[in-house]
C-alpha cells in the first residue's frame, strides 16, 4: 500500500501556527506596542485617536455561549479587559440574524473596537462594512469574512488543523477503510478550511472511502442524529471526523448506543474539556485542540493597542496554537503532571503462533527513556505470549557484548540501540549471518541488513525545536547547543534538523556546541561552562532531556532560569513536569513506550513471514509547552 509521505514543512508550519500565538500572549502584544513610538495606523497617512484605558469600550459578538468554546473566548476576553482596565461587552448569537443585530447595536453605541464571529463568510460582509463606515476597527474571531476591511482574523489555522486530523486519522486506520465527515455549516469559513485541510490529506489515500459528508450545524443533537443515520447505512465504518467537539460528542453518544465505540475511530475539533475527558477515558479517539482563551486575550490586547496607542497588529492573521490531543498524549501529559503511572493501551491485533524468544539491547536503563522502551516491550510481550530479554548498556563495548550474547543464544529476533552508526555494524552483520532478524531502536546503523529502524524522525524533531526557538527569541541572540555523542545517528539527525532552521537566521549566533554524552551530570557541567563564558545567552537546545535537566540545574544555580530559554528532547516525565512548572520552556516529545511495543509486534510479524512495509517505523512526535500542558490538566483535573 502506498502511503502519503509526510513533509517536514507541514509539521514545521504546525509549530509556527502554535508558536505565533506565544508572541501574542498577554503582555507580548503590549510590549510590541511600547516599542513602536508612532501612533500611525497601518493605513498610510491615517492617525488613530488614542484614549485612556478607563475610556476604552470594546465589543465582541461570538457564537452560541452554551458552546464551551465561545464561552471560553468570552471569559478570557473579559478577564484580560479587567487586567487592562478597559470595558468590554461580549454577546452570544445562535443565528446570523442575532449575530448581525448584536453587531449593529454595538456600532450604534460607538464602541472603540469590535470583534465578530461571522456565521457566514458572505452574509456577514454588510455588518463589517457598516463598522468600516462608522470608523470602528473590526476583528474577526474563529471565522472570516470575504469582504469589508478587517484588521486581523484571530483564529487557528484551520486548514492546518484539518491536515493534522487527516494525517492522524490516516495513520490510525492504516490508510484504508470507510470514513464519514460531520461538517459544521457550509457557509462558514471555519468549516471550509477544516474540510479543505482534512481532504488535502485523506484524498491522497486511494483505499480510504468517504461514504458520507453531512452538515450538523455545529450542534450536539444534530451530530447525534447525523451519526445515527451514517451508522445505519455503513455498518463497516472505520472512522469519523467531526468538525467540532460538540458534534463529535453527539456522534459519540450515537456510537455508544450502537455498540460501536471500540470499532469506529472518532476525532473532534476544538479541544473542549469534555472532549479531552472522553479521549482520556477512551470514548473518543482524538481532537484537534485549539486555545479559545488565547483568542479572547489576543483580541483585547490588540484592540487595546489600537485604542490606547494607535498601534495596529503587523499581521492580518493572529494565530493561537493548534495541537493534536489523543489518548497517548493525554496520558503522557497527565502522568507527568500528576506524577502517576501512565495509562497505556497495550491492545494488539497481532497474534503469535508460538512462544518466540526476543532480545533487546538498549542504552543505559537509568535513563528514563530506555527504561520506558523496556517497559513497553515487556508489557506487549506479556500480552502477546512471547518471551523477551531486555538488557541495558552504558558503553559501545557493553552494547556489542550484550548483543553478541543474544545472538549466541539464538533469539528469534533482536533489537539494538546502536551507540555508533559505524561501530555497531559488525554486530548487525553477525546477526545477519545467524539468520536473526535485526531491528534498530532510537538510533540507526550505516551497514548490515536491518528489517526496520524504529525511532522518531529526529531531523524533523530538530527542525521543530529550531522553529520553536527562533520564534521565542525573535530570530536573534546567542544560543548554545548541548549535544549527545558525535558518533550517534540520533545526535547527528537532531543536530542536522536544528541547524537547518537556525542557520537561516543571520542574527542568531551559536556561541557553543558541546557534547555532554547524554548524561545529566555532564549537561550540568557543560551548561555551567557555557554560562560563565556567555552571560548574555538567550537560549539552549539540549539534545535529550537528561542533559536538559542537568542544564536546568546549572541555570537555577546561576539565577538564569528566567533569562535563558531551555528546550530538551524526549518528553521524559520529569522534563514535562519541569515544563509545566516553568523551569524548562519546552521538550520535543517522543513516545519510547510505543517504540518497545512496535518492536515486539513487528518482530512477531517478521518471524511469521510478514515484515513491515517501511524501513523506518515512526512513533509519534510533538512539542509540549506550558500552554498545551495546562490545557490537558485543566480538562482532566476532575479525573
C-alpha positions as CSV (number, residue, x, y, z in Angstrom):
1,X,0.0,0.0,0.0
2,X,1.4,3.4,-0.9
3,X,1.1,6.0,1.7
4,X,1.4,9.7,1.5
5,X,4.9,10.9,2.5
6,X,4.8,13.4,5.4
7,X,6.7,16.6,4.6
8,X,8.7,18.3,7.3
9,X,7.5,21.7,6.2
10,X,3.9,20.9,7.1
11,X,5.0,19.9,10.6
12,X,7.2,22.9,10.9
13,X,4.2,25.0,10.0
14,X,2.2,23.3,12.7
15,X,4.7,24.6,15.3
16,X,4.7,28.0,13.7
17,X,1.0,28.1,14.0
18,X,1.2,27.2,17.6
19,X,4.1,29.5,18.4
20,X,3.0,32.7,16.7
21,X,0.4,32.7,19.4
22,X,3.0,32.8,22.1
23,X,4.4,36.0,20.6
24,X,0.9,37.5,21.1
25,X,0.3,36.3,24.7
26,X,-0.7,38.9,27.3
27,X,2.0,41.4,27.6
28,X,3.8,40.5,24.4
29,X,1.5,42.4,22.2
30,X,1.7,45.2,24.7
31,X,5.5,45.1,24.6
32,X,5.5,45.3,20.8
33,X,3.2,48.3,21.0
34,X,5.5,50.0,23.5
35,X,8.5,49.5,21.2
36,X,6.5,51.4,18.5
37,X,6.7,55.1,19.3
38,X,4.4,56.2,16.5
39,X,0.6,56.4,16.6
40,X,0.3,55.8,12.8
41,X,-2.1,53.0,11.8
42,X,-1.2,50.5,9.1
43,X,-3.3,52.7,6.8
44,X,-0.8,55.1,5.3
45,X,-1.3,58.7,6.4
46,X,-4.0,57.9,8.9
47,X,-3.6,58.5,12.7
48,X,-5.8,56.9,15.3
49,X,-7.2,58.9,18.2
50,X,-5.9,57.4,21.5
51,X,-7.7,57.1,24.8
52,X,-7.0,56.3,28.4
53,X,-7.9,52.8,29.5
54,X,-10.9,53.8,31.5
55,X,-12.4,55.4,28.4
56,X,-11.9,52.5,26.1
57,X,-15.0,50.4,25.2
58,X,-14.7,47.2,23.3
59,X,-17.4,45.0,21.8
60,X,-17.4,41.3,20.9
61,X,-20.1,39.1,19.3
62,X,-19.4,35.4,19.2
63,X,-21.4,32.3,18.6
64,X,-23.7,30.4,21.0
65,X,-22.5,30.9,24.5
66,X,-23.8,27.5,25.5
67,X,-20.9,26.1,23.4
68,X,-17.9,25.9,25.8
69,X,-15.6,27.2,23.0
70,X,-17.3,30.6,22.8
71,X,-17.9,30.8,26.5
72,X,-14.1,30.4,27.0
73,X,-13.4,33.1,24.4
74,X,-15.8,35.4,26.3
75,X,-14.4,34.7,29.7
76,X,-10.8,35.1,28.6
77,X,-11.6,38.4,26.9
78,X,-13.4,39.7,30.0
79,X,-10.6,38.7,32.3
80,X,-8.0,40.4,30.1
81,X,-10.1,43.5,29.8
82,X,-10.3,43.7,33.5
83,X,-6.5,43.4,33.8
84,X,-6.0,46.3,31.4
85,X,-8.7,48.4,32.9
86,X,-10.9,48.7,29.8
87,X,-14.6,47.8,29.5
88,X,-15.9,45.1,27.2
89,X,-19.3,43.8,26.2
90,X,-19.5,40.2,24.9
91,X,-22.7,38.9,23.4
92,X,-23.5,35.5,22.1
93,X,-25.6,34.6,19.0
94,X,-27.3,31.5,17.7
95,X,-28.2,32.7,14.2
96,X,-26.8,35.0,11.6
97,X,-29.8,37.3,12.3
98,X,-28.9,37.5,16.0
99,X,-25.2,38.0,15.1
100,X,-25.9,40.9,12.8
101,X,-28.4,42.6,15.1
102,X,-25.9,42.4,18.0
103,X,-23.2,43.8,15.8
104,X,-25.3,46.7,14.6
105,X,-26.3,47.6,18.1
106,X,-22.6,47.8,19.1
107,X,-21.9,50.0,16.1
108,X,-24.7,52.3,17.2
109,X,-23.2,52.6,20.7
110,X,-19.9,53.5,19.1
111,X,-17.6,51.0,20.7
112,X,-13.9,51.8,20.0
113,X,-13.0,48.4,18.6
114,X,-15.1,45.3,17.9
115,X,-14.8,41.6,17.1
116,X,-17.2,39.4,15.3
117,X,-17.5,35.7,14.8
118,X,-19.1,35.6,11.4
119,X,-21.8,33.0,10.8
120,X,-21.4,33.3,7.0
121,X,-18.3,34.4,5.1
122,X,-20.5,36.3,2.7
123,X,-23.6,37.1,4.8
124,X,-21.7,39.0,7.4
125,X,-20.0,41.4,4.9
126,X,-22.6,44.2,5.3
127,X,-22.0,44.2,9.1
128,X,-18.3,44.6,8.6
129,X,-18.8,47.4,6.0
130,X,-21.1,49.2,8.5
131,X,-18.4,49.2,11.1
132,X,-15.9,50.4,8.5
133,X,-18.2,53.3,7.7
134,X,-18.5,54.2,11.3
135,X,-14.7,54.2,11.7
136,X,-14.7,51.2,14.1
137,X,-11.8,48.8,13.6
138,X,-13.1,45.3,13.2
139,X,-11.5,41.9,14.0
140,X,-13.0,38.5,13.2
141,X,-12.7,35.6,15.6
142,X,-12.7,31.9,14.7
143,X,-14.2,32.5,11.2
144,X,-13.5,35.1,8.5
145,X,-15.5,37.1,6.0
146,X,-15.0,37.5,2.3
147,X,-15.3,41.3,2.2
148,X,-15.1,44.6,4.1
149,X,-12.0,45.8,5.9
150,X,-10.9,43.6,8.7
151,X,-7.8,44.5,10.9
152,X,-7.0,40.9,11.6
153,X,-8.6,37.4,11.7
154,X,-7.9,35.9,15.1
155,X,-8.2,32.2,14.8
156,X,-6.5,28.8,14.4
157,X,-5.0,27.9,11.0
158,X,-8.0,25.7,10.3
159,X,-6.6,24.2,7.1
160,X,-3.5,23.2,9.0
161,X,-5.7,21.7,11.8
162,X,-7.7,19.8,9.2
163,X,-4.4,18.4,7.8
164,X,-3.3,17.4,11.3
165,X,-6.6,15.5,11.7
166,X,-6.2,13.9,8.3
167,X,-2.7,12.7,9.0
168,X,-3.6,11.4,12.4
169,X,-6.7,9.5,11.0
170,X,-4.9,8.0,8.0
171,X,-2.2,6.6,10.3
172,X,-4.8,5.4,12.8
173,X,-6.7,3.3,10.2
174,X,-3.6,2.3,8.3
175,X,-4.6,4.2,5.2
176,X,-7.7,2.3,4.3
177,X,-11.4,1.9,5.2
178,X,-14.7,3.8,5.2
179,X,-14.8,7.1,6.9
180,X,-17.5,9.8,7.4
181,X,-17.3,13.5,7.9
182,X,-19.7,15.5,10.0
183,X,-19.5,19.2,8.9
184,X,-20.5,22.4,10.6
185,X,-22.1,24.8,8.2
186,X,-21.4,25.1,4.6
187,X,-21.2,29.0,4.6
188,X,-18.7,29.1,7.4
189,X,-15.0,29.7,6.6
190,X,-14.1,27.6,9.6
191,X,-15.8,24.6,8.2
192,X,-14.5,25.3,4.7
193,X,-10.9,25.4,5.8
194,X,-11.1,22.5,8.2
195,X,-12.7,20.4,5.5
196,X,-10.1,21.5,2.9
197,X,-7.2,20.6,5.1
198,X,-8.7,17.2,6.0
199,X,-9.4,16.4,2.4
200,X,-6.0,17.5,1.3
201,X,-4.6,14.5,3.2
202,X,-7.4,11.9,3.1
203,X,-7.9,12.2,-0.7
204,X,-4.3,11.1,-1.3
205,X,-5.2,7.6,0.1
206,X,-6.9,5.6,-2.6
207,X,-8.1,2.9,-0.1
208,X,-9.9,5.4,2.1
209,X,-13.5,5.9,1.0
210,X,-15.5,8.9,2.3
211,X,-19.0,7.4,2.5
212,X,-20.8,10.4,3.9
213,X,-20.1,14.2,4.4
214,X,-23.1,15.8,6.1
215,X,-23.7,19.0,8.0
216,X,-24.8,19.0,11.6
217,X,-24.6,22.8,12.1
218,X,-22.1,22.7,15.0
219,X,-24.7,21.2,17.3
220,X,-24.5,18.1,19.6
221,X,-28.0,16.9,19.0
222,X,-27.6,17.2,15.2
223,X,-24.3,15.4,15.5
224,X,-26.0,12.5,17.2
225,X,-28.7,12.3,14.6
226,X,-26.2,12.5,11.7
227,X,-24.1,9.8,13.2
228,X,-27.1,7.5,13.8
229,X,-28.0,7.8,10.1
230,X,-24.5,7.2,8.9
231,X,-24.1,4.1,11.1
232,X,-27.3,2.7,9.8
233,X,-26.1,2.9,6.2
234,X,-22.5,1.9,6.9
235,X,-22.1,-0.8,9.5
236,X,-18.5,-1.3,8.5
237,X,-17.5,2.3,9.1
238,X,-13.8,2.7,10.2
239,X,-13.7,6.4,11.4
240,X,-15.5,9.7,11.7
241,X,-14.2,13.2,11.5
242,X,-16.4,15.8,13.2
243,X,-15.6,19.4,12.6
244,X,-16.2,20.5,16.2
245,X,-16.3,18.7,19.5
246,X,-20.0,19.4,20.1
247,X,-20.9,17.4,17.1
248,X,-18.3,14.8,18.0
249,X,-19.8,14.4,21.4
250,X,-23.2,13.8,19.9
251,X,-21.7,11.3,17.5
252,X,-20.0,9.6,20.4
253,X,-23.4,9.1,22.0
254,X,-24.8,7.5,18.8
255,X,-21.7,5.2,18.6
256,X,-22.3,4.2,22.2
257,X,-26.0,3.4,21.6
258,X,-25.0,1.3,18.6
259,X,-22.2,-0.5,20.5
260,X,-19.7,0.9,18.0
261,X,-17.4,2.9,20.3
262,X,-14.5,0.4,20.0
263,X,-15.0,-0.2,16.3
264,X,-15.1,3.4,15.0
265,X,-12.3,5.9,15.4
266,X,-13.8,9.3,16.3
267,X,-12.0,12.6,16.1
268,X,-13.3,16.0,17.0
269,X,-12.0,19.6,16.7
270,X,-11.6,22.3,19.4
271,X,-10.1,20.6,22.4
272,X,-13.1,21.2,24.6
273,X,-12.6,19.9,28.2
274,X,-15.4,17.4,27.9
275,X,-13.9,16.0,24.6
276,X,-10.5,15.6,26.2
277,X,-12.0,13.8,29.2
278,X,-13.7,11.4,26.8
279,X,-10.5,10.9,24.9
280,X,-8.7,10.1,28.2
281,X,-11.5,7.7,29.1
282,X,-11.3,6.0,25.6
283,X,-14.8,7.0,24.4
284,X,-13.4,9.4,21.7
285,X,-10.0,8.9,20.0
286,X,-8.7,12.4,19.4
287,X,-9.4,16.1,19.0
288,X,-7.6,18.9,17.3
289,X,-7.1,21.2,20.2
290,X,-7.5,25.0,19.8
291,X,-7.0,27.5,22.5
292,X,-10.0,29.8,22.6
293,X,-8.8,31.6,25.7
294,X,-5.9,32.8,23.6
295,X,-8.3,34.2,21.0
296,X,-10.1,36.2,23.6
297,X,-6.9,37.6,25.1
298,X,-5.4,38.3,21.7
299,X,-8.4,40.4,20.7
300,X,-8.3,42.5,23.9
301,X,-4.6,43.0,23.7
302,X,-4.7,44.0,20.0
303,X,-7.8,46.2,20.5
304,X,-6.1,47.9,23.5
305,X,-3.0,48.7,21.4
306,X,-5.2,50.3,18.8
307,X,-7.4,52.3,21.1
308,X,-4.8,53.3,23.7
309,X,-1.7,53.7,21.4
310,X,-2.9,53.8,17.8
311,X,-0.8,50.7,17.0
312,X,-2.2,48.0,14.8
313,X,-1.0,44.4,14.5
314,X,1.6,43.7,11.9
315,X,-0.3,40.7,10.5
316,X,-3.8,40.1,9.2
317,X,-3.9,36.6,10.9
318,X,-3.2,36.2,14.6
319,X,-2.9,32.5,15.2
320,X,-3.3,30.8,18.6
321,X,-1.8,27.3,19.0
322,X,-3.2,24.1,17.5
323,X,-2.3,20.6,18.7
324,X,-3.5,17.1,18.2
325,X,-4.6,15.5,21.5
326,X,-5.2,11.8,21.6
327,X,-5.2,9.1,24.3
328,X,-1.5,8.6,24.2
329,X,-0.6,12.3,24.5
330,X,-3.2,13.0,27.2
331,X,-2.0,10.0,29.2
332,X,1.6,11.2,28.8
333,X,0.9,14.7,29.9
334,X,-1.2,13.7,32.9
335,X,1.2,11.1,34.1
336,X,3.9,13.7,34.1
337,X,1.9,16.5,35.7
338,X,0.4,14.3,38.4
339,X,3.4,12.1,38.9
340,X,1.3,8.9,38.4
341,X,1.7,5.8,36.3
342,X,0.8,6.1,32.6
343,X,-2.4,4.5,31.4
344,X,-1.2,2.7,28.3
345,X,-3.3,0.8,25.7
346,X,-1.5,-2.4,25.0
347,X,-4.1,-4.0,22.8
348,X,-2.9,-5.5,19.5
349,X,-4.4,-7.4,16.6
350,X,-1.1,-9.3,16.1
351,X,-1.2,-12.9,17.2
352,X,1.9,-15.0,17.9
353,X,1.6,-18.6,16.7
354,X,4.2,-19.9,19.3
355,X,6.2,-18.6,22.2
356,X,9.0,-16.8,20.5
357,X,12.2,-15.6,22.2
358,X,13.0,-11.9,21.5
359,X,16.1,-10.0,22.6
360,X,16.6,-6.2,23.0
361,X,19.7,-4.3,23.9
362,X,19.2,-0.6,24.6
363,X,21.1,2.2,26.3
364,X,21.6,3.0,30.0
365,X,18.5,1.8,31.9
366,X,19.0,4.5,34.5
367,X,17.8,6.8,31.7
368,X,14.0,7.0,31.9
369,X,13.8,6.9,28.1
370,X,15.3,3.5,27.7
371,X,13.5,2.2,30.8
372,X,10.3,3.2,29.1
373,X,11.3,1.4,25.9
374,X,12.0,-1.7,28.1
375,X,8.7,-1.4,29.9
376,X,6.7,-1.1,26.7
377,X,8.4,-4.1,25.1
378,X,7.9,-6.3,28.2
379,X,4.2,-5.3,28.6
380,X,3.5,-6.1,24.9
381,X,5.4,-9.4,25.0
382,X,3.4,-10.5,28.0
383,X,0.1,-9.7,26.3
384,X,1.2,-11.5,23.1
385,X,2.6,-14.6,24.9
386,X,6.2,-14.3,23.8
387,X,9.4,-14.1,25.9
388,X,11.7,-11.1,25.8
389,X,15.1,-10.3,27.4
390,X,15.9,-6.6,27.6
391,X,19.5,-5.5,28.6
392,X,20.9,-2.0,29.1
393,X,24.3,-0.8,28.2
394,X,26.4,2.2,29.1
395,X,29.2,1.9,26.5
396,X,29.5,0.6,23.0
397,X,31.6,-2.3,24.4
398,X,28.7,-3.3,26.7
399,X,26.2,-2.8,23.9
400,X,28.1,-5.1,21.5
401,X,28.9,-7.8,24.1
402,X,25.2,-8.0,25.2
403,X,24.1,-8.2,21.5
404,X,26.6,-10.9,20.7
405,X,25.5,-12.9,23.7
406,X,21.9,-12.8,22.5
407,X,23.0,-13.9,19.0
408,X,24.8,-16.8,20.6
409,X,21.6,-17.9,22.4
410,X,19.8,-17.8,19.1
411,X,16.9,-15.4,19.9
412,X,14.2,-15.4,17.2
413,X,14.6,-11.6,16.6
414,X,16.7,-8.9,18.2
415,X,16.5,-5.1,18.6
416,X,19.6,-3.0,19.2
417,X,20.1,0.7,20.1
418,X,23.4,1.4,18.4
419,X,26.0,3.5,20.2
420,X,27.7,4.3,16.9
421,X,26.3,4.3,13.4
422,X,29.6,2.6,12.1
423,X,30.8,0.9,15.2
424,X,27.7,-1.2,15.6
425,X,27.8,-2.6,12.0
426,X,29.7,-5.8,12.9
427,X,27.1,-6.9,15.4
428,X,24.3,-6.4,13.0
429,X,26.2,-8.4,10.4
430,X,26.8,-11.1,12.9
431,X,23.0,-11.3,13.5
432,X,22.5,-11.4,9.7
433,X,24.9,-14.3,9.4
434,X,23.0,-16.2,12.1
435,X,19.7,-15.6,10.3
436,X,18.3,-13.5,13.1
437,X,16.0,-10.5,12.0
438,X,17.5,-7.2,13.4
439,X,15.7,-4.0,14.3
440,X,17.3,-0.8,15.5
441,X,15.7,1.4,18.1
442,X,16.2,5.1,18.6
443,X,19.4,5.1,16.6
444,X,20.3,3.5,13.3
445,X,23.4,1.9,11.7
446,X,25.1,2.6,8.4
447,X,25.6,-1.0,7.4
448,X,24.3,-4.5,7.7
449,X,20.7,-5.6,7.0
450,X,18.1,-4.1,9.3
451,X,14.5,-5.1,9.0
452,X,13.4,-1.6,10.3
453,X,14.6,1.3,12.3
454,X,12.0,2.1,15.0
455,X,12.5,5.7,16.0
456,X,11.4,9.2,15.8
457,X,12.1,11.3,12.7
458,X,14.9,13.1,14.5
459,X,15.7,15.5,11.7
460,X,12.1,16.7,11.9
461,X,12.3,16.8,15.7
462,X,15.4,19.0,15.4
463,X,13.5,21.3,12.9
464,X,10.6,21.6,15.3
465,X,13.0,22.6,18.1
466,X,14.7,25.1,15.8
467,X,11.5,26.7,14.7
468,X,10.3,26.9,18.3
469,X,13.5,28.5,19.4
470,X,13.7,31.1,16.6
471,X,10.2,32.2,17.3
472,X,10.8,32.5,21.0
473,X,13.9,34.7,20.7
474,X,12.7,36.7,17.8
475,X,15.2,35.4,15.4
476,X,18.2,36.9,17.1
477,X,20.6,36.3,20.1
478,X,23.2,33.9,21.4
479,X,22.2,30.3,21.7
480,X,24.1,27.2,22.9
481,X,23.7,23.5,21.9
482,X,24.4,20.6,24.2
483,X,24.9,17.6,22.0
484,X,24.8,13.9,22.9
485,X,27.6,11.9,21.2
486,X,29.1,12.7,17.8
487,X,29.0,9.1,16.6
488,X,25.3,8.6,17.2
489,X,22.8,8.9,14.3
490,X,20.3,10.3,16.9
491,X,22.5,13.2,17.7
492,X,23.5,13.7,14.1
493,X,19.9,13.9,12.8
494,X,18.7,16.1,15.7
495,X,21.6,18.5,15.1
496,X,21.0,18.5,11.4
497,X,17.4,19.4,11.7
498,X,18.1,22.1,14.3
499,X,20.8,23.7,12.3
500,X,18.7,23.6,9.1
501,X,16.5,26.1,10.7
502,X,18.8,28.1,13.0
503,X,21.4,28.7,10.2
504,X,18.8,30.6,8.2
505,X,18.9,33.4,10.8
506,X,21.9,35.7,10.5
507,X,21.2,37.4,13.8
508,X,21.4,34.1,15.7
509,X,24.9,33.2,17.0
510,X,25.7,29.7,18.1
511,X,28.0,30.6,21.0
512,X,28.8,27.0,21.9
513,X,28.0,23.5,20.7
514,X,29.5,20.9,23.1
515,X,28.9,17.2,23.8
516,X,27.6,16.0,27.2
517,X,27.2,12.3,26.2
518,X,23.5,12.2,27.0
519,X,24.2,12.4,30.8
520,X,22.6,14.8,33.3
521,X,25.8,15.5,35.3
522,X,27.7,16.3,32.1
523,X,24.8,18.5,30.9
524,X,25.1,20.4,34.2
525,X,28.9,20.9,33.8
526,X,28.6,21.9,30.2
527,X,25.9,24.5,31.0
528,X,27.9,25.9,33.8
529,X,30.9,26.4,31.5
530,X,28.7,27.9,28.8
531,X,27.0,30.4,31.2
532,X,30.4,31.5,32.5
533,X,31.6,32.4,29.0
534,X,28.3,33.8,27.7
535,X,26.4,35.8,30.4
536,X,24.1,37.2,27.6
537,X,22.9,33.8,26.5
538,X,19.4,33.7,25.1
539,X,18.6,30.0,24.7
540,X,19.8,26.5,25.0
541,X,19.0,23.4,22.9
542,X,19.8,20.1,24.7
543,X,19.6,17.0,22.5
544,X,18.0,14.9,25.2
545,X,16.1,15.6,28.4
546,X,18.7,14.2,30.8
547,X,21.2,16.8,29.6
548,X,18.5,19.4,29.6
549,X,17.6,18.7,33.3
550,X,21.3,19.0,34.2
551,X,21.4,22.3,32.3
552,X,18.3,23.4,34.2
553,X,20.1,22.9,37.5
554,X,23.0,24.9,36.3
555,X,20.7,27.7,35.2
556,X,19.0,27.6,38.5
557,X,22.3,27.9,40.4
558,X,23.2,30.9,38.2
559,X,19.8,32.5,38.7
560,X,19.3,32.3,34.9
561,X,16.1,30.3,34.7
562,X,14.0,33.3,33.7
563,X,16.6,34.7,31.3
564,X,17.6,31.6,29.2
565,X,15.1,29.5,27.3
566,X,15.8,25.8,27.6
567,X,14.4,23.1,25.3
568,X,15.0,19.4,25.8
569,X,14.2,16.4,23.7
570,X,12.5,13.1,24.5
571,X,9.4,14.1,26.6
572,X,10.7,12.4,29.8
573,X,8.1,12.7,32.5
574,X,10.4,14.7,34.7
575,X,11.1,17.1,31.8
576,X,7.4,17.6,31.2
577,X,6.9,18.3,34.9
578,X,9.6,21.0,34.7
579,X,8.0,22.5,31.6
580,X,4.6,22.6,33.4
581,X,6.3,24.3,36.4
582,X,8.1,26.8,34.1
583,X,11.6,25.7,34.9
584,X,12.1,24.4,31.3
585,X,10.4,26.0,28.3
586,X,9.7,23.0,26.1
587,X,10.6,19.5,25.2
588,X,10.2,17.6,21.9
589,X,8.1,14.6,23.0
590,X,8.8,11.1,21.8
591,X,6.9,8.0,23.0
592,X,9.5,5.4,23.9
593,X,6.9,3.0,25.3
594,X,5.5,2.9,21.7
595,X,8.9,2.0,20.4
596,X,9.1,-1.0,22.7
597,X,5.6,-2.1,21.7
598,X,6.3,-1.6,18.0
599,X,9.4,-3.8,18.2
600,X,7.5,-6.8,19.7
601,X,4.6,-6.5,17.3
602,X,6.8,-6.2,14.2
603,X,9.3,-8.8,15.4
604,X,6.5,-11.4,15.6
605,X,5.1,-10.4,12.2
606,X,8.5,-10.6,10.7
607,X,9.2,-14.1,12.2
608,X,5.9,-15.2,10.9
609,X,6.6,-14.0,7.3
610,X,5.1,-10.5,7.1
611,X,7.8,-7.9,7.8
612,X,6.9,-4.2,7.9
613,X,6.5,-2.4,4.6
614,X,8.5,0.6,5.7
615,X,12.2,0.6,6.6
616,X,11.5,3.4,9.1
617,X,8.7,2.9,11.6
618,X,7.9,6.2,13.2
619,X,6.2,6.6,16.6
620,X,4.5,10.0,17.4
621,X,6.4,13.2,18.0
622,X,5.1,16.6,19.2
623,X,6.1,19.7,21.1
624,X,4.9,20.1,24.7
625,X,4.8,23.6,26.1
626,X,3.2,25.1,29.1
627,X,0.1,26.2,27.2
628,X,-0.5,22.6,26.0
629,X,0.1,21.0,29.4
630,X,-2.3,23.5,31.1
631,X,-5.0,22.6,28.5
632,X,-4.7,18.9,29.3
633,X,-4.5,19.4,33.1
634,X,-7.5,21.8,33.2
635,X,-9.5,19.4,31.2
636,X,-8.8,16.4,33.3
637,X,-8.3,17.6,36.9
638,X,-11.8,16.2,37.7
639,X,-10.4,12.7,37.0
